[in-house]
Structure formats: C-alpha cells, structure tokens
PDB file of C-alpha atoms in Angstrom:
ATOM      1  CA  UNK A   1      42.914  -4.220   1.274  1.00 87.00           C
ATOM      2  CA  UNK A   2      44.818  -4.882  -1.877  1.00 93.00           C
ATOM      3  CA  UNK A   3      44.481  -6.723  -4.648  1.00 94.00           C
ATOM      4  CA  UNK A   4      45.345 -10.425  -3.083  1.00 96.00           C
ATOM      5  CA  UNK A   5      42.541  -9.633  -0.217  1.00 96.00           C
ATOM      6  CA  UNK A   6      40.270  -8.942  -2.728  1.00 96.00           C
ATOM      7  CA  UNK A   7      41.160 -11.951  -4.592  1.00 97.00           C
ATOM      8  CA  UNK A   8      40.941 -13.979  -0.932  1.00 98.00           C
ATOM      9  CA  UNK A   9      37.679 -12.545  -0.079  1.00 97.00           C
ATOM     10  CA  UNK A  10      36.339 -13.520  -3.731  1.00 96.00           C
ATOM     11  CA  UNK A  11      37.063 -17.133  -3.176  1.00 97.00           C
ATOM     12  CA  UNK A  12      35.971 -17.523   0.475  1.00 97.00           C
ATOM     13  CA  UNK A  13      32.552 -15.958  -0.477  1.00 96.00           C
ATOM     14  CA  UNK A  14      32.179 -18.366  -3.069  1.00 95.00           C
ATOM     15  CA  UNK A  15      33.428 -21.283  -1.266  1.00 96.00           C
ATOM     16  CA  UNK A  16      34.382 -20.828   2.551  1.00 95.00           C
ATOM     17  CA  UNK A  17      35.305 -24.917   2.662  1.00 96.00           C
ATOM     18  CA  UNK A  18      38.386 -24.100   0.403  1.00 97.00           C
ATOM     19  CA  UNK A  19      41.685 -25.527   2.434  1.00 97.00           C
ATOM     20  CA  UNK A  20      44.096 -22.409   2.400  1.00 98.00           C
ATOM     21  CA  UNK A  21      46.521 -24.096   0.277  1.00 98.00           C
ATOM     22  CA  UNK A  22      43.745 -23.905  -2.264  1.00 98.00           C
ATOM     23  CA  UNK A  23      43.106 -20.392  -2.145  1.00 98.00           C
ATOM     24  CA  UNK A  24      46.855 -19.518  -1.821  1.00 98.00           C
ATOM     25  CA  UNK A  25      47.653 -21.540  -5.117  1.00 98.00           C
ATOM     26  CA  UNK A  26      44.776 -19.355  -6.704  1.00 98.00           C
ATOM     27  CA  UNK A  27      46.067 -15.644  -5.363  1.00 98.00           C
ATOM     28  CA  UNK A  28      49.764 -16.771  -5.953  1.00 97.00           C
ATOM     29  CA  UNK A  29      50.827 -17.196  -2.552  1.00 97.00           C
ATOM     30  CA  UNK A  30      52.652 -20.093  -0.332  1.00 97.00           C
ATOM     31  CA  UNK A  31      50.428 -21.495   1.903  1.00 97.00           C
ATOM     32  CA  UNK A  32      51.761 -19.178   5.506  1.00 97.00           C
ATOM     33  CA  UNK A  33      51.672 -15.870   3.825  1.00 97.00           C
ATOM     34  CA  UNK A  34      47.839 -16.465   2.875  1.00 98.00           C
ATOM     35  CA  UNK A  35      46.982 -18.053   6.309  1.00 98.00           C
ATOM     36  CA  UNK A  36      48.076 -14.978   7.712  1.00 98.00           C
ATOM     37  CA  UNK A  37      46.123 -12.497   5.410  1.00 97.00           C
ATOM     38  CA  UNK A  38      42.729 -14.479   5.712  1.00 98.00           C
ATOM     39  CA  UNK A  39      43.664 -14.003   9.984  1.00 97.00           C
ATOM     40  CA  UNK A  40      44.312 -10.131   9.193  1.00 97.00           C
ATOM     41  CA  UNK A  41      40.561 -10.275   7.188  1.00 97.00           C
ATOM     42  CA  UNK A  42      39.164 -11.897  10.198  1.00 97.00           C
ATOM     43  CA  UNK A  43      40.908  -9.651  12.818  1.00 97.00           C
ATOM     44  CA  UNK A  44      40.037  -6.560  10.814  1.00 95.00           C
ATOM     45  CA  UNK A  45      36.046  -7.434  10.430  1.00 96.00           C
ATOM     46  CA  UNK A  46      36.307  -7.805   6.160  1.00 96.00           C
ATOM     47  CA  UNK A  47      35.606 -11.491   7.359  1.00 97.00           C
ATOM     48  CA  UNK A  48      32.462 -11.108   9.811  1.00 96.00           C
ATOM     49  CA  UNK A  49      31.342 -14.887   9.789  1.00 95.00           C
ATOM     50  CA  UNK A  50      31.644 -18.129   7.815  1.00 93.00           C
ATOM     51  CA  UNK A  51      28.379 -19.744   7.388  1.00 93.00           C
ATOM     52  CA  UNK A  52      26.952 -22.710   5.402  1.00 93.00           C
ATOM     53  CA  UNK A  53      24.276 -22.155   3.157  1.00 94.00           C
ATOM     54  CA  UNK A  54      21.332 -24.311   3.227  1.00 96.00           C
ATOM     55  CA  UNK A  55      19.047 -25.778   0.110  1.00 97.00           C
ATOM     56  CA  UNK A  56      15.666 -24.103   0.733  1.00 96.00           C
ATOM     57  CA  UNK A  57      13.473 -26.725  -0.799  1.00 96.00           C
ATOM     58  CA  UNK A  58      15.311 -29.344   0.841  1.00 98.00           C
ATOM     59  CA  UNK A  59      14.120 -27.878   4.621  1.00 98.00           C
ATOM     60  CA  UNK A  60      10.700 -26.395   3.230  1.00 98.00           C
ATOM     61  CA  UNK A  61      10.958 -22.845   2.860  1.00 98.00           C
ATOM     62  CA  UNK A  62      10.675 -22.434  -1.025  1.00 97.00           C
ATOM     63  CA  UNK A  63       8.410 -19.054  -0.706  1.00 98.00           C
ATOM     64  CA  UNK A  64       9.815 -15.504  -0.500  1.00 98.00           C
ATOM     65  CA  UNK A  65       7.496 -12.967   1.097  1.00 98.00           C
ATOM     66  CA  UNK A  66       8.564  -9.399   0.996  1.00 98.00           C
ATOM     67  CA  UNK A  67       6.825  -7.181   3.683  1.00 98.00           C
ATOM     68  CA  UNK A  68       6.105  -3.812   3.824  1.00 98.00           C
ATOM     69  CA  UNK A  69       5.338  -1.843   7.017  1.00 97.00           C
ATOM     70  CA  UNK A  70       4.104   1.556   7.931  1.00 96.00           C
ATOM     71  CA  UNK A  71       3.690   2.630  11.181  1.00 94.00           C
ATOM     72  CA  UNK A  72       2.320   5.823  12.933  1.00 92.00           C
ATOM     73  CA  UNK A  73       5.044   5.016  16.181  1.00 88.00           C
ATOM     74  CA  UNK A  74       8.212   7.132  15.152  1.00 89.00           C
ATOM     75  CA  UNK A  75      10.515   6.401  18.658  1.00 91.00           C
ATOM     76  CA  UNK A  76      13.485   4.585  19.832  1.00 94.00           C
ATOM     77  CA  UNK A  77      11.291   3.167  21.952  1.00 93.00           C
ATOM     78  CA  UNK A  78       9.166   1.727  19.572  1.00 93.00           C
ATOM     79  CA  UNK A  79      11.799   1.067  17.477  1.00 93.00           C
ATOM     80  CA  UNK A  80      13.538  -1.139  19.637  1.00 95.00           C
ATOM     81  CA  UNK A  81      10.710  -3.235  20.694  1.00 94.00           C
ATOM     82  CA  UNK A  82       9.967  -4.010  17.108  1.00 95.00           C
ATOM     83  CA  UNK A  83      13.228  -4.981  16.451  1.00 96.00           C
ATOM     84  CA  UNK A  84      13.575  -7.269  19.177  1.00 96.00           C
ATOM     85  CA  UNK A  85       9.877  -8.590  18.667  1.00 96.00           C
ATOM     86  CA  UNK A  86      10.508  -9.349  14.536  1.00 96.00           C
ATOM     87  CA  UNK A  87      13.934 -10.625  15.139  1.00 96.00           C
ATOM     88  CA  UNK A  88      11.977 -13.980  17.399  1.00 97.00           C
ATOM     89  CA  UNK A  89      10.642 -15.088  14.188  1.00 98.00           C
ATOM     90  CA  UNK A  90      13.161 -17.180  12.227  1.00 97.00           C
ATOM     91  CA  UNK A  91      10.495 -17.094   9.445  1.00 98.00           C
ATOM     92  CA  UNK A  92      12.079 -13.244   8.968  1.00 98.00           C
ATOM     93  CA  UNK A  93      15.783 -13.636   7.543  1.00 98.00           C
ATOM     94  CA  UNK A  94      16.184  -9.875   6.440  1.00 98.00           C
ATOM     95  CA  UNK A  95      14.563  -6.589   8.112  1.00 98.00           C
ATOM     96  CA  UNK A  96      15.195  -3.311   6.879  1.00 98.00           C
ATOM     97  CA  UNK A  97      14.371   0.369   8.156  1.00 97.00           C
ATOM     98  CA  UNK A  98      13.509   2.389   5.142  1.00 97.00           C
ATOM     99  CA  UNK A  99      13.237   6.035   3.489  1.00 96.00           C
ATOM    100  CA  UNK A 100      10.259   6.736   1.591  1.00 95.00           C
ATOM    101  CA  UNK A 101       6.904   5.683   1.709  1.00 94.00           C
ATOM    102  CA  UNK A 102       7.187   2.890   3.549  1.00 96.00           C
ATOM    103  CA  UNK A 103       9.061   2.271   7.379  1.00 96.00           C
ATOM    104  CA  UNK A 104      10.478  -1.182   7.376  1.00 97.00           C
ATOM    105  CA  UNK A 105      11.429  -3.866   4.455  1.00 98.00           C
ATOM    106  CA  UNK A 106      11.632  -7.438   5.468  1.00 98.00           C
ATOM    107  CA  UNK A 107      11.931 -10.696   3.855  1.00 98.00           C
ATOM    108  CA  UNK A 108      10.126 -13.566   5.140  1.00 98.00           C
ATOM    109  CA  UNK A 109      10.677 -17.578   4.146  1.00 98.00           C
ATOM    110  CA  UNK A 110       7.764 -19.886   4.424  1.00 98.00           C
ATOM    111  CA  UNK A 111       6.457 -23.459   3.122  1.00 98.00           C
ATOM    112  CA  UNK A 112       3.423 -21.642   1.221  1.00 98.00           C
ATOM    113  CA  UNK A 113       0.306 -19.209   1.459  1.00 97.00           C
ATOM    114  CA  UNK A 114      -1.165 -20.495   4.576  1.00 98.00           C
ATOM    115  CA  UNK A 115       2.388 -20.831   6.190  1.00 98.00           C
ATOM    116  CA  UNK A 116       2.538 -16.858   5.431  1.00 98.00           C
ATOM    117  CA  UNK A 117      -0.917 -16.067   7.106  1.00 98.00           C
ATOM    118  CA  UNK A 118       0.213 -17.905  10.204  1.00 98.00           C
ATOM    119  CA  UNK A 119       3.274 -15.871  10.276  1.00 98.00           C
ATOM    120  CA  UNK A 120       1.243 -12.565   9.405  1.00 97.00           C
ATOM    121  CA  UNK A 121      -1.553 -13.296  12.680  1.00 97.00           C
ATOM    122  CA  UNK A 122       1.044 -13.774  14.846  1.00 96.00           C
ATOM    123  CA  UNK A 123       3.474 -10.533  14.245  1.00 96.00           C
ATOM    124  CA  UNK A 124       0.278  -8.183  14.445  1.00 94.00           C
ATOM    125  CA  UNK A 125      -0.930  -9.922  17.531  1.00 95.00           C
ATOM    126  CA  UNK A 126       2.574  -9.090  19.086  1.00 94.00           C
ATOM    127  CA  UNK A 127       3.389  -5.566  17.157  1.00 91.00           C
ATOM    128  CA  UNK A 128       0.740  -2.403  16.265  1.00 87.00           C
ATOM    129  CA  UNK A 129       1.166  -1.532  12.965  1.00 93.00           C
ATOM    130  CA  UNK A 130      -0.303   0.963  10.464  1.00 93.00           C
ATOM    131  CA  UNK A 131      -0.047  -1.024   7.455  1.00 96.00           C
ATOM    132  CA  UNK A 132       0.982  -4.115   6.616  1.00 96.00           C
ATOM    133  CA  UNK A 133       1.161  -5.057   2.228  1.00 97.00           C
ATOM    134  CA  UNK A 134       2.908  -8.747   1.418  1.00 97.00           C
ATOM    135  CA  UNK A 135       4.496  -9.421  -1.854  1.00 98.00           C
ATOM    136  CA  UNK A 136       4.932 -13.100  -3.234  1.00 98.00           C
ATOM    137  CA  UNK A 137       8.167 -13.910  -5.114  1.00 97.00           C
ATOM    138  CA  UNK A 138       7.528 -16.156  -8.191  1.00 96.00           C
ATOM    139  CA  UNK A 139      10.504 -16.565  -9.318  1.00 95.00           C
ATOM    140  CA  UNK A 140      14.269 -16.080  -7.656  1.00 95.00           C
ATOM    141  CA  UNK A 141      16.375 -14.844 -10.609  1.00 96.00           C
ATOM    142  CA  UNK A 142      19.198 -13.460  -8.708  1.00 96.00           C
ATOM    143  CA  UNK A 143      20.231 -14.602  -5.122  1.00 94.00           C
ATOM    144  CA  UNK A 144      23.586 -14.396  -4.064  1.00 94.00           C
ATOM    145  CA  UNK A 145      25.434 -13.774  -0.720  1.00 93.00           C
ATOM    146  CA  UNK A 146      28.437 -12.445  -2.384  1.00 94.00           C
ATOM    147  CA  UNK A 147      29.160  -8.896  -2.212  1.00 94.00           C
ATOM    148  CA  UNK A 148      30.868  -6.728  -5.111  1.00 94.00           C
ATOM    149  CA  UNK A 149      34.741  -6.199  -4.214  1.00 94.00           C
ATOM    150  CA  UNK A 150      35.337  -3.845  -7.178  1.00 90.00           C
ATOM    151  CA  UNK A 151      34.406  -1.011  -4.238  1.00 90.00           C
ATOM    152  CA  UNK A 152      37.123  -1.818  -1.319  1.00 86.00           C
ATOM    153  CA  UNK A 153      39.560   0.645  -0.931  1.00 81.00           C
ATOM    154  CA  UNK A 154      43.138   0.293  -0.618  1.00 73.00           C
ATOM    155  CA  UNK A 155      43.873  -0.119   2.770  1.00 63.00           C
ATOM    156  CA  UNK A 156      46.805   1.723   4.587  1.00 55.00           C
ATOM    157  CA  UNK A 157      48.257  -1.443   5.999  1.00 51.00           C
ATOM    158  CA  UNK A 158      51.395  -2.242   6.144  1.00 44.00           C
ATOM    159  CA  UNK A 159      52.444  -4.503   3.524  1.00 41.00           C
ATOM    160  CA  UNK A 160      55.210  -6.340   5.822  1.00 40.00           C
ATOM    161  CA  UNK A 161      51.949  -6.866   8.328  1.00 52.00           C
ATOM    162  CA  UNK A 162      50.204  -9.058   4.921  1.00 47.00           C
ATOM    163  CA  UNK A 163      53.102 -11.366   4.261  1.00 52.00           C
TER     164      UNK A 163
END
C-alpha cells in the first residue's frame, strides 16, 4: 500500500463507476499500470466488494433504529444462533458484539414507528433476550461508507509487482 493505492482506494470509495482511465488520469498513471494495481487491491482483499448505494427515501426506509441488547446467554452456542437468526432480517443492516454494558449493537432501517414494532415482535418471538432499549435517529448528520486511508501501512510489496 503506497501512496497511489491510497489515492486508488480514495476514488473507488467515492465513486466505484469511475472507468480506470479516469482514476489513472487522477493518481498519475497510464491506463495498464492502474488496471493492474486496482487487480492487486482486489486480489489482496483492500478491495472486498463494489456495491451501489441506494437512496433510502426513495425505497422507504428513512428511519434509523439503533438497538441495544443484553442477554443472560454467554455461549458460542447461543452466539451463533443469534447471529444467524438477526442476520434473516434485512430490516438489520449492521450488528455488533459489544464491551461494556451492553452485548450487541445493531442498526435497524424501517418506514416508521409501527414498521419498528413489527420488526421488534418478531426478533423476540424468534430470540430470548434480557433486554431490549431502541433508539430513534432524528437526524443523519454524518453517513458515509468511506473509510479513513490516512491509517494503511506501507505495504512490503514489490514495487515492480504495482506497475
């Protein structure tokens, strides 16, 4: 990972559509060279997935719920059941296993209040819980699915294998 990866990565988070010979013009590249990097990415997992991002208020989902769960059942067992069981609801776009005072984190999307309750009858029908506290979001200030770069460390690869 050098400087042009970083550069790469930058652009591709922010727009995956760009044709390579846009993003090599950016990093100061010809167009084969940067092909090749953006493969090396890919082959090396710094690329996991291209994905499109969708509107939320165009498909109906304009409410953020944050959930917080406690639960007395501290097993793999238990653990992996409730993984598999949350992870059937496409209402549930982020779960999280946490330190502290509360187990698991996740972040629900949903048309609106009663949308929510629906959501909440049906995941304690399927999963015992301890404790279950919902947060509403009111307002999205920050949302991005771009990660910092300043972080990646110089990678030991060759740089004949870059181009």
């Amino acid at each position: 990972m050098d400087e042009i990866d970083r550069k790469i990565l930058n652009l591709l988070q922010k727009d995956a559509t760009l044709s390579t010979a846009e993003i090599a013009e950016a990093v100061g590249l010809s167009t084969t060279p940067c092909w090749r990097r953006i493969q090396i990415l890919e082959q090396e997992g710094y690329i996991t997935r291209r994905v499109a991002l969708v509107d939320r208020n165009k498909i109906n989902v304009p409410l953020d719920v944050f959930v917080a769960i406690r639960t007395n059942e501290h097993n793999f067992d238990w653990l992996d059941e409730f993984a598999r069981l949350v992870c059937e609801f496409p209402e549930v776009v982020e779960l999280y296993r946490m330190s502290g005072e509360i187990d698991y984190l996740m972040r629900v999307v949903v048309p609106d209040m009663a949308a929510y309750d629906t959501f909440y009858k049906k995941l304690i029908k399927r999963v015992q819980l301890t404790d279950v506290s919902s947060s509403f979001a009111m307002e999205r200030i920050k949302y991005t699915t771009a990660l910092p770069l300043d972080y990646a460390i110089e990678s030991g690869r060759s740089r004949r294998k870059r181009g």
